[in-house]
CSV table of C-alpha atoms and ligand atoms in Angstrom, one decimal:
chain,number,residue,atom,x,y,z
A,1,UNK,CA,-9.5,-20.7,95.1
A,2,UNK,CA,-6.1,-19.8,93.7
A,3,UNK,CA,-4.2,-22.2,91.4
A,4,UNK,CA,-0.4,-22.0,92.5
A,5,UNK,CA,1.8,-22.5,89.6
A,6,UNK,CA,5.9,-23.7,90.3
A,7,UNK,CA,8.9,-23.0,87.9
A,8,UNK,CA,11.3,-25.6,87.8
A,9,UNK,CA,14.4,-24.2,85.8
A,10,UNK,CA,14.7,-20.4,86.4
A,11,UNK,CA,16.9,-19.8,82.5
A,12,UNK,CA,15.6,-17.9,79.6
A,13,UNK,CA,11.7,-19.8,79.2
A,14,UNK,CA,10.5,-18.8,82.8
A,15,UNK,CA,10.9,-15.6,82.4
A,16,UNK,CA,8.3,-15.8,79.9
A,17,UNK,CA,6.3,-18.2,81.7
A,18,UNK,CA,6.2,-16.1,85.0
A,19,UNK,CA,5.5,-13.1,83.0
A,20,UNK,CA,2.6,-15.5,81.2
A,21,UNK,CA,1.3,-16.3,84.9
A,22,UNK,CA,1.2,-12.4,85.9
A,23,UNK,CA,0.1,-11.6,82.9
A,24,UNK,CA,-3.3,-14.1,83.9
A,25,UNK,CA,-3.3,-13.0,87.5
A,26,UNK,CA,-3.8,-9.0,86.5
A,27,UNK,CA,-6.0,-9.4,83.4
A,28,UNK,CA,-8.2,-12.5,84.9
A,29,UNK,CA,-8.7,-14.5,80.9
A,30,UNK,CA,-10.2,-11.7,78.8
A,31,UNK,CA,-6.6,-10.9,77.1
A,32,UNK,CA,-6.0,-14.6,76.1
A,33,UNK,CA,-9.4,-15.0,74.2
A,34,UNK,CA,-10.8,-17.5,76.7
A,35,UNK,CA,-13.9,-17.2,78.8
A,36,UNK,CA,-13.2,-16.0,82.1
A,37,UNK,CA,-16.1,-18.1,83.6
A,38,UNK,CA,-15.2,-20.7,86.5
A,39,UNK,CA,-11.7,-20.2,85.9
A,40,UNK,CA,-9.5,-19.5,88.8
A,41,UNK,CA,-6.8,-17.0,89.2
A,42,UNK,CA,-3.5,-18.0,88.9
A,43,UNK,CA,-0.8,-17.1,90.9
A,44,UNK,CA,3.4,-18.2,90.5
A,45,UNK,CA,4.1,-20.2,94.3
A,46,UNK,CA,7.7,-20.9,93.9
A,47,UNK,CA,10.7,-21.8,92.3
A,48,UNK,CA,13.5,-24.2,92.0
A,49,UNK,CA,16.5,-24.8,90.0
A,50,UNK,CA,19.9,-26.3,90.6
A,51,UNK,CA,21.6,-23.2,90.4
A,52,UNK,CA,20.5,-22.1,93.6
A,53,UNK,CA,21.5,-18.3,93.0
A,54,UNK,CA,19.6,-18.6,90.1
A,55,UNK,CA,16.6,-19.3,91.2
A,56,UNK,CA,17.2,-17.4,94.3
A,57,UNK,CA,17.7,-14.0,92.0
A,58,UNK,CA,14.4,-15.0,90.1
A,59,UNK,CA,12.3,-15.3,93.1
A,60,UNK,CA,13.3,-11.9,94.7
A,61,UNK,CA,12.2,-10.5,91.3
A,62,UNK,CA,9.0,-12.4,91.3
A,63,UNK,CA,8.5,-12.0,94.7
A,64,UNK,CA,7.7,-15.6,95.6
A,65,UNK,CA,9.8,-18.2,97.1
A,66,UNK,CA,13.0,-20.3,96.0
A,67,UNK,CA,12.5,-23.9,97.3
A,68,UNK,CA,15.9,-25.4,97.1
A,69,UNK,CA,15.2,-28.7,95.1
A,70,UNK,CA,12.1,-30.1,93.4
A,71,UNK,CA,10.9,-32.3,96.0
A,72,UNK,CA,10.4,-28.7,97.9
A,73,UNK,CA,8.6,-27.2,95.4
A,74,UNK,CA,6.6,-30.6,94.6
A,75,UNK,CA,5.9,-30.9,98.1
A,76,UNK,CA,4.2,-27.4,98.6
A,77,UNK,CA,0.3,-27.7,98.7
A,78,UNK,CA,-0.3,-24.6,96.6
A,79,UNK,CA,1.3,-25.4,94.1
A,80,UNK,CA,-1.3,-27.1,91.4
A,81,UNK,CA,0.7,-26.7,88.1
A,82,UNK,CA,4.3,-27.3,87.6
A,83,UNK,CA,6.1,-25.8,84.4
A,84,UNK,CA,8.9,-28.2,83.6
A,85,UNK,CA,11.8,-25.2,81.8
A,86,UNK,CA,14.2,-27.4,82.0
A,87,UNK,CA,16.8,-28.4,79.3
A,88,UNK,CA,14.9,-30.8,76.5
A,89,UNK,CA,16.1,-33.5,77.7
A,90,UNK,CA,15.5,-33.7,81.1
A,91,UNK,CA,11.5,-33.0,80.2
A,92,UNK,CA,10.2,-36.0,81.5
A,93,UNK,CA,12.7,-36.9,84.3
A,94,UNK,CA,11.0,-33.9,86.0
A,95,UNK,CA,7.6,-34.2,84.3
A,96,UNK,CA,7.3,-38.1,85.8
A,97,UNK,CA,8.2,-37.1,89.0
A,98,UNK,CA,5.7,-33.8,89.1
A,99,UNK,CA,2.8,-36.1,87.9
A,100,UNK,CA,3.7,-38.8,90.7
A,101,UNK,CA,3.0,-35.8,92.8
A,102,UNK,CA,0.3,-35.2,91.4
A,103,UNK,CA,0.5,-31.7,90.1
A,104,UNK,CA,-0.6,-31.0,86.3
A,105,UNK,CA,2.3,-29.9,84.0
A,106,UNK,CA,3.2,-27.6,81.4
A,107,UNK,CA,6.2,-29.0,79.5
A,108,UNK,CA,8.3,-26.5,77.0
A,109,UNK,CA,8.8,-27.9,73.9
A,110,UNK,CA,10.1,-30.4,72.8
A,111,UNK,CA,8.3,-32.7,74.7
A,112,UNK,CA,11.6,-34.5,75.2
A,113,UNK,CA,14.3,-35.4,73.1
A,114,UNK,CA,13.6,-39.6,72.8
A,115,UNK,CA,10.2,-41.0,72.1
A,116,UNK,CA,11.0,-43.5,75.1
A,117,UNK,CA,11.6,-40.7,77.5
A,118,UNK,CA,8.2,-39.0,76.2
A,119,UNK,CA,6.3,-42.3,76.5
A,120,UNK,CA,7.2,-42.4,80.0
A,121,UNK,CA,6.3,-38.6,80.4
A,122,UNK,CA,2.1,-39.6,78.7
A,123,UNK,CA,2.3,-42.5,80.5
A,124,UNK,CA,3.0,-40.6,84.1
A,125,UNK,CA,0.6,-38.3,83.3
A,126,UNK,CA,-2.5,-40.0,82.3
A,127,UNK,CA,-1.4,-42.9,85.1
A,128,UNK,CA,-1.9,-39.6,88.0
A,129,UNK,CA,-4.5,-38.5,86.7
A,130,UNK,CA,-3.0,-35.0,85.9
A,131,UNK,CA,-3.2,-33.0,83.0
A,132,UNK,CA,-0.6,-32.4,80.6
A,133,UNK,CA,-0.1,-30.0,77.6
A,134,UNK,CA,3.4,-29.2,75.6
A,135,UNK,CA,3.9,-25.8,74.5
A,136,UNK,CA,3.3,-25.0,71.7
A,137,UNK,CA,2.3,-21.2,72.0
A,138,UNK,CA,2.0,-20.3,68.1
A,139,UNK,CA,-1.2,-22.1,67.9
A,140,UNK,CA,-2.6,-19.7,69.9
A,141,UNK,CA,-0.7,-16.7,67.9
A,142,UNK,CA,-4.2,-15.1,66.6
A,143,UNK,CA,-2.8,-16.0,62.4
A,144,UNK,CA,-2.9,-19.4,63.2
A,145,UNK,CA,-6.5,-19.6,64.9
A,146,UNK,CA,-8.0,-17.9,61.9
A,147,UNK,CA,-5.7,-20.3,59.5
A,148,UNK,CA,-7.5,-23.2,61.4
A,149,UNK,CA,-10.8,-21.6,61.7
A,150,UNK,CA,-10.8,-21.5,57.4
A,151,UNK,CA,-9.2,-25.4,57.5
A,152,UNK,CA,-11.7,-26.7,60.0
A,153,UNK,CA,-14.5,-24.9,58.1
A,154,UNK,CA,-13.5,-26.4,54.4
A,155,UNK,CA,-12.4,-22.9,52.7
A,156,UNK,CA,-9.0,-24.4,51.6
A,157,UNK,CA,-10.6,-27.0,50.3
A,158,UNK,CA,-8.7,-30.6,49.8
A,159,UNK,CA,-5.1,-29.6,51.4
A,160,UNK,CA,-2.1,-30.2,48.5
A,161,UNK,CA,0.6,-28.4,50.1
A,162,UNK,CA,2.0,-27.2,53.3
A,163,UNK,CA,5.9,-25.6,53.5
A,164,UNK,CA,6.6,-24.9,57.4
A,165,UNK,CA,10.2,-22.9,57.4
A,166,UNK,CA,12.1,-21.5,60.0
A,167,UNK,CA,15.0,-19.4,59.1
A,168,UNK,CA,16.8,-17.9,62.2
A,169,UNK,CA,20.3,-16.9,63.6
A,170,UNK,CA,22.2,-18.4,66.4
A,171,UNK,CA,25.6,-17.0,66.9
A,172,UNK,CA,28.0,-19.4,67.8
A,173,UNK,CA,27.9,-17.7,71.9
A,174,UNK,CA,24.2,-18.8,71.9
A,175,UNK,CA,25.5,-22.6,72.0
A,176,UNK,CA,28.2,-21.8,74.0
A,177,UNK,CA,26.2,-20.5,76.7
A,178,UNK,CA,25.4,-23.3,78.5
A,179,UNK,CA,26.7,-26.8,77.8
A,180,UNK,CA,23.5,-28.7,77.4
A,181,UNK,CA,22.8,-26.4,74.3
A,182,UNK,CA,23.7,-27.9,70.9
A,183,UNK,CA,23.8,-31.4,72.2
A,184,UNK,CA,22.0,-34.6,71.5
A,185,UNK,CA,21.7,-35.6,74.6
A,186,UNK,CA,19.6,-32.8,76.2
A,187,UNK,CA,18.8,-30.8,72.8
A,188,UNK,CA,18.9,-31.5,69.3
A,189,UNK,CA,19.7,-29.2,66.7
A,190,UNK,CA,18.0,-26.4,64.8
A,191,UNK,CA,15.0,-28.7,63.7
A,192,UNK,CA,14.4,-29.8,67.4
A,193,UNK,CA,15.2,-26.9,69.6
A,194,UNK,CA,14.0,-23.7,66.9
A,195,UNK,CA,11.9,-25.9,64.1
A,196,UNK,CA,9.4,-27.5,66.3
A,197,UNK,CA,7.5,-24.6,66.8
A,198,UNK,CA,6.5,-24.7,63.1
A,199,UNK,CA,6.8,-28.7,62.7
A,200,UNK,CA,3.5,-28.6,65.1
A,201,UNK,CA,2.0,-26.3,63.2
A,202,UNK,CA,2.6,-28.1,60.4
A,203,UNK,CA,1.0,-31.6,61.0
A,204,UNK,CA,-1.9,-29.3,63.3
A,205,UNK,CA,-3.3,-27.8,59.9
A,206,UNK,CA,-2.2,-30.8,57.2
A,207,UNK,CA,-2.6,-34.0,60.0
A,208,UNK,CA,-0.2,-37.0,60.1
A,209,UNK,CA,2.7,-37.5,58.5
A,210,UNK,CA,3.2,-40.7,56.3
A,211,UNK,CA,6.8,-40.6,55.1
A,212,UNK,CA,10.0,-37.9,55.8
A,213,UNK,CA,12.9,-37.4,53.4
A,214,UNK,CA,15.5,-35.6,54.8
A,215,UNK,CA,19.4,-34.1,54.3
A,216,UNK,CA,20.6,-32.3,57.6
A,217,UNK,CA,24.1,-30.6,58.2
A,218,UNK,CA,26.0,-28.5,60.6
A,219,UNK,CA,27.5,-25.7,58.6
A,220,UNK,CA,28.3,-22.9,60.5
A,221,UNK,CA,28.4,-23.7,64.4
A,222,UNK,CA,30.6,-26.0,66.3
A,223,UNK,CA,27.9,-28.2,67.6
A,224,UNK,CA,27.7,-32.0,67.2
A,225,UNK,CA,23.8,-31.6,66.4
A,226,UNK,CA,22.4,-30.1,62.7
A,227,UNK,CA,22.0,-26.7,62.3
A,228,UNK,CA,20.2,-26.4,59.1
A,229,UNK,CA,17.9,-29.2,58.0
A,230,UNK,CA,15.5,-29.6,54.8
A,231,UNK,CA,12.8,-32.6,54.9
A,232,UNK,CA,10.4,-33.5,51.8
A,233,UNK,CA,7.0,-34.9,53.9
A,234,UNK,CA,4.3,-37.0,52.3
A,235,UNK,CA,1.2,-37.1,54.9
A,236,UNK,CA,-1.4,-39.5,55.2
A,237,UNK,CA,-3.8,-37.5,53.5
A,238,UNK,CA,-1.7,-37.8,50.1
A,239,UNK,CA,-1.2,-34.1,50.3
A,240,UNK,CA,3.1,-33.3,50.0
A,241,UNK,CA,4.8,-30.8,52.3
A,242,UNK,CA,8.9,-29.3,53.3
A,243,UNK,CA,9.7,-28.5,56.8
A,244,UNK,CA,13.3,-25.7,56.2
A,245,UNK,CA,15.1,-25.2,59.6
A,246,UNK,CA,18.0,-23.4,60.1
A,247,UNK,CA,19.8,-21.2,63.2
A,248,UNK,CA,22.2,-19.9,60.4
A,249,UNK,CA,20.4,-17.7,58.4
A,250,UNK,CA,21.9,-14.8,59.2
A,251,UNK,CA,20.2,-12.3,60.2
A,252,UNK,CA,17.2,-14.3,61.2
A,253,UNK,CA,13.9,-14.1,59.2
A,254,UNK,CA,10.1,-14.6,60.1
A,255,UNK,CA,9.2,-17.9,61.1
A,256,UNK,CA,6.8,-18.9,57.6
A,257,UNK,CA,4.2,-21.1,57.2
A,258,UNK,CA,1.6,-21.7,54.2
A,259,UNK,CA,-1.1,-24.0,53.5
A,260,UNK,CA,-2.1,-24.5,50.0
A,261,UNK,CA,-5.8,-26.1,49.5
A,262,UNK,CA,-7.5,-27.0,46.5
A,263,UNK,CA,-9.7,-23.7,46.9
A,264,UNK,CA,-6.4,-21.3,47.8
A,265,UNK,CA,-3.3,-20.6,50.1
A,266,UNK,CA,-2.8,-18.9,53.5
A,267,UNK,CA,0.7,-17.4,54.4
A,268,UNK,CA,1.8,-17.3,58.0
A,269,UNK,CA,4.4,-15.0,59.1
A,270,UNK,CA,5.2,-15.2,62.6
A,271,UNK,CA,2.4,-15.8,64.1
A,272,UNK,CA,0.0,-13.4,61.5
A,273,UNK,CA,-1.4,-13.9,58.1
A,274,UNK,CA,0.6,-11.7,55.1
A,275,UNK,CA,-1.1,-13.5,52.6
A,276,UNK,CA,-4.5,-15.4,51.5
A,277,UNK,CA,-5.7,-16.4,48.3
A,278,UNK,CA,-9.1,-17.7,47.8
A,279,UNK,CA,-11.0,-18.8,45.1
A,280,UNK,CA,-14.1,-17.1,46.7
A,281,UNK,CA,-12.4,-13.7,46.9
A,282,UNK,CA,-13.4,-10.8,44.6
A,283,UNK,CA,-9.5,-10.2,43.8
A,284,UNK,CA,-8.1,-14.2,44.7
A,285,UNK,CA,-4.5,-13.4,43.9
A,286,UNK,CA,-4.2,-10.5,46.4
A,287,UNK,CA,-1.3,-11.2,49.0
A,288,UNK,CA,-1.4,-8.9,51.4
A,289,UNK,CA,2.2,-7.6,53.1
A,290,UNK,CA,2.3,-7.9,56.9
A,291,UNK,CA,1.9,-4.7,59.0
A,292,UNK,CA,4.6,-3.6,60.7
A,293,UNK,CA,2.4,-1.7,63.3
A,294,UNK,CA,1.1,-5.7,64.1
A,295,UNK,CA,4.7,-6.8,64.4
A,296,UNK,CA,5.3,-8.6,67.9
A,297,UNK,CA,8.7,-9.8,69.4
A,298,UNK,CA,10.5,-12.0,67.4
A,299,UNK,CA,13.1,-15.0,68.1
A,300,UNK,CA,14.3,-14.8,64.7
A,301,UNK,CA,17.6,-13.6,66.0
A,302,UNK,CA,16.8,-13.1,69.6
A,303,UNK,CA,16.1,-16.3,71.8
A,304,UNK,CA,14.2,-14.4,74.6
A,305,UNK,CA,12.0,-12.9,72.0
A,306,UNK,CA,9.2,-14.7,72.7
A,307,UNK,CA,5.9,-13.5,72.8
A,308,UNK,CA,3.9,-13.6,76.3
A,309,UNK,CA,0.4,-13.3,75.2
A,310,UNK,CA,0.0,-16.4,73.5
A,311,UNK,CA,2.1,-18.6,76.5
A,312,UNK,CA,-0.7,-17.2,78.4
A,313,UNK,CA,-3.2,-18.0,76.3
A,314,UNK,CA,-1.8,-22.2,76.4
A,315,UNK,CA,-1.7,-21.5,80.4
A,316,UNK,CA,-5.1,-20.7,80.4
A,317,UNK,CA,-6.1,-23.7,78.4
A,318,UNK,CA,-4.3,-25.8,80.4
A,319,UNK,CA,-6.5,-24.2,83.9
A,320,UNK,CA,-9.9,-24.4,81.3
A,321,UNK,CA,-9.1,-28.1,80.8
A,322,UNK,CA,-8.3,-28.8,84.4
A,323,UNK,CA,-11.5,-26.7,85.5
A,324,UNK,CA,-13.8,-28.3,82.6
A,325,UNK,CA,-12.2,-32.2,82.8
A,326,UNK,CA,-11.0,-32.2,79.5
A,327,UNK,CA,-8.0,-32.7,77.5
A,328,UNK,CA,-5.7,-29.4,76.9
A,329,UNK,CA,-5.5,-27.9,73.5
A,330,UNK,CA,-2.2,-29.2,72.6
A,331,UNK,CA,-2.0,-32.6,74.3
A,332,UNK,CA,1.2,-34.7,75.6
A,333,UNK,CA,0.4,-37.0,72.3
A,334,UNK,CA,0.8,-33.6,70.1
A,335,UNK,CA,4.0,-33.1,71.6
A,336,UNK,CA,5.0,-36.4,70.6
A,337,UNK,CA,4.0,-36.3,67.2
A,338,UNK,CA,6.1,-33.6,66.2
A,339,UNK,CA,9.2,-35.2,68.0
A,340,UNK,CA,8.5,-38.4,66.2
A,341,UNK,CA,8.5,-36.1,62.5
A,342,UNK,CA,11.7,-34.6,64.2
A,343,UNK,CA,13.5,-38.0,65.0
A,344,UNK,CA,12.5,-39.2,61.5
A,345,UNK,CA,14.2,-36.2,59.6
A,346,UNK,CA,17.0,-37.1,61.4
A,347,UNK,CA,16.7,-41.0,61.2
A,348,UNK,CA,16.8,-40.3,56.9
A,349,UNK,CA,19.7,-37.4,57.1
A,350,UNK,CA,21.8,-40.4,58.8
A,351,UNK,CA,21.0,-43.3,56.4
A,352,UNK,CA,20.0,-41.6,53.1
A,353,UNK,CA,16.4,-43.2,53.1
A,354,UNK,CA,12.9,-42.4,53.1
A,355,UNK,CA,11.7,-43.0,56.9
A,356,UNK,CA,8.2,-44.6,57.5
A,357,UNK,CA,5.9,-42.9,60.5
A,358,UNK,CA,3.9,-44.7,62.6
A,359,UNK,CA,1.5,-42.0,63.8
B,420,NAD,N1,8.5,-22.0,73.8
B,420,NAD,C1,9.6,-21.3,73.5
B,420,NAD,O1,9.4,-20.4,72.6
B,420,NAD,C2,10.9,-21.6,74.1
B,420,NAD,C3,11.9,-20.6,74.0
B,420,NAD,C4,13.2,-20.9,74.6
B,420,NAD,C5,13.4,-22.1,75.2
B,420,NAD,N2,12.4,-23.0,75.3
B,420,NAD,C6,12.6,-24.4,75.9
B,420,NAD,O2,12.7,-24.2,77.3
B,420,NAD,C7,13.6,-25.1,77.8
B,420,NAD,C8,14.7,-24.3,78.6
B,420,NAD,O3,15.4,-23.5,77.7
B,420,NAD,P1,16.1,-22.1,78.2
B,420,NAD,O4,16.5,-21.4,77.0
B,420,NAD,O5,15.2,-21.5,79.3
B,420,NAD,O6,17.4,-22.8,79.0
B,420,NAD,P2,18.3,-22.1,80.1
B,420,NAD,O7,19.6,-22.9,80.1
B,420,NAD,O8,18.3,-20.7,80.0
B,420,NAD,O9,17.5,-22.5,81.4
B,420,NAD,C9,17.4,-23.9,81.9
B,420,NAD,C10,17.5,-23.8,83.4
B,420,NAD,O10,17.2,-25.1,84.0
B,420,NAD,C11,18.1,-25.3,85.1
B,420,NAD,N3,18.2,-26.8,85.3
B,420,NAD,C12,19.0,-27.7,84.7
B,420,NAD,N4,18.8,-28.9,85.2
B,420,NAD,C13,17.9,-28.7,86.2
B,420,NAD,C14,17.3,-29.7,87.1
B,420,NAD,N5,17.6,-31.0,87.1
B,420,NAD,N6,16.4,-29.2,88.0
B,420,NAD,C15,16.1,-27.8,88.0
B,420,NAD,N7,16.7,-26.9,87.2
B,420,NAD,C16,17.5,-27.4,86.3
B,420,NAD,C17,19.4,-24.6,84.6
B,420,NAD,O11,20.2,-24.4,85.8
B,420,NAD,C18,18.9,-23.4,83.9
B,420,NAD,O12,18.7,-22.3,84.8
B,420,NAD,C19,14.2,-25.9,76.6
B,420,NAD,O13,13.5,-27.1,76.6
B,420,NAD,C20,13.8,-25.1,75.4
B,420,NAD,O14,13.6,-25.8,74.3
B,420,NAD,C21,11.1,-22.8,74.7
């Protein structure tokens, strides 16, 4: 048995998801670091978006079908998965609708731009009976399985500190290429769009967030949303952390993330650890520089420079959790847990206050 996956939204992100789903159809699992065993091949079934000539184009170069609206493509039998690569914030408009046909979903990131809209998406989901993950393809990058691998295992020790920074450029044509981009309606600025990558990764390795801080600003774009933003975070654990996000950092830097632990620090760049510091280490002070022979595509400055391997790798998950009843690695409550760290930054730029999490 095949699972049949269907693109809705035929922009930048399917490219990269179609390319994920080939990418698991030639190589079977064994690239994407999961077993192989009992999982089905997957195959891309069709395609819709409201730019018909779009999605028309995309299909001819996928070779698969272009259904003209998403009741076609919800409709077809073989297709099991839909990947919702929509705008943000039409997520879980299309999401709820999928699940009520009862296909499982991948949802780009964020989840959605309200934490209404995302209740409704959870809700749909687990009410169907389908599975539901939110990408969040860096925690498959392989520096941030090792990072986790030394959290889960105690080598940090008691977590202190964890910086999450993302430092990227956006000329001012990137928002002007389509009109949903730099809104607040259907995106969110630098923090919610670029940042949330790293905001995941963030609470992933340190857990929940107790209290945000925040000053955001829109300094070198005409959008209405932020594009830089810098958040002081106190989590639950007691540990303190900063989440930097910017799309006007000229010319766009590695997206960075280090965890400092009782027992040392680990330094993410892009995906791969440069640095790590332990107190068991012969030499603990030794921060290595990254390779550049390891160096992968990069959306510093490029938004289509995304790396397929590790969308493949959340795919994947997804079909393991389906296969083996489980939940997927990064669940439709993850997703919402970064937007609600997102939404509070905001909340505090806006009033001037601290801003109390929930979750
Ligand atoms: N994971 C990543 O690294 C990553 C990278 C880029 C974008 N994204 C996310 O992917 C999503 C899409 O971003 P993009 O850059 O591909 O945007 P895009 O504008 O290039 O593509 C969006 C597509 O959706 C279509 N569309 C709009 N409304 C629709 C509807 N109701 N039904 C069907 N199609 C519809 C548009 O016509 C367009 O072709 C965003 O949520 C973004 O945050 C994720």
């Amino acid at each position: 048995m095949t699972r049949g996956f269907g693109i809705v939204g035929t922009g930048v992100i399917a490219a990269i998801h179609a390319d994920a789903i080939a990418l698991l159809s030639e190589t079977g699992l064994s690239e994407t670091g999961l077993s192989e065993t009992g999982l089905p091949p997957a195959r891309l079934a069709a395609v819709t978006d409201v730019d018909a000539g779009g999605a028309v184009a995309f299909a001819a170069a996928r070779g698969c079908p272009a259904e003209p609206d998403l009741g076609a493509l919800l409709a077809r039998r073989d297709v099991d998965v839909v990947c919702v690569c929509v705008p943000s914030g039409l997520h879980a408009a299309i999401g709820v609708q999928a699940a009520k046909a009862g296909k499982h979903l991948v949802v780009e990131k964020p989840i959605d731009v309200t934490l209404e809209a995302a209740d409704q998406l959870i809700d749909a989901a687990r009410a169907a009976g389908v599975a539901l993950t939110v990408i969040s393809q860096h925690r498959f990058d392989p520096g941030l399985v090792e990072l986790k691998r030394l959290l889960d295992d105690g080598t940090l020790g008691r977590l202190v500190l964890g910086e999450a920074s993302t430092k990227w450029y956006r000329a001012q044509a990137y928002y002007d290429s389509a009109a949903w981009r730099g809104t607040y309606a259907m995106d969110g600025g630098s923090l919610m769009n670029q940042g949330v990558h790293y905001v995941d990764l963030l609470r992933w390795c340190m857990g929940p967030v107790a209290e945000v801080s925040a000053m955001c600003s829109t300094q070198a774009h005409q959008i209405e949303v932020e594009d830089t933003s810098l958040a002081v975070v106190r989590f639950v654990s007691g540990a303190v952390g900063t989440i930097l996000s910017s799309t006007a950092a000229f010319p766009g830097f590695p997206q960075r993330l280090e965890i400092t632990g009782t027992e040392g620090t680990v330094t993410i760049e892009d995906g791969r650890i440069v640095g790590r510091a332990l107190a068991g280490q012969a030499d603990p002070t030794t921060l290595a520089p990254a390779a550049e022979a390891d160096a992968g595509p990069s959306a510093a400055a490029d938004p289509a420079g995304v790396d397929i391997a590790s969308h493949a790798a959340q795919l994947a998950d997804l079909l393991d959790a389906v296969e083996g009843g489980r939940d997927p690695a990064v669940s439709g409550r993850d997703g919402r847990d970064a937007l609600e760290i997102i939404l509070a930054v905001y909340e505090s730029s806006r009033t001037g206050r601290p801003v109390r999490l929930s979750s």
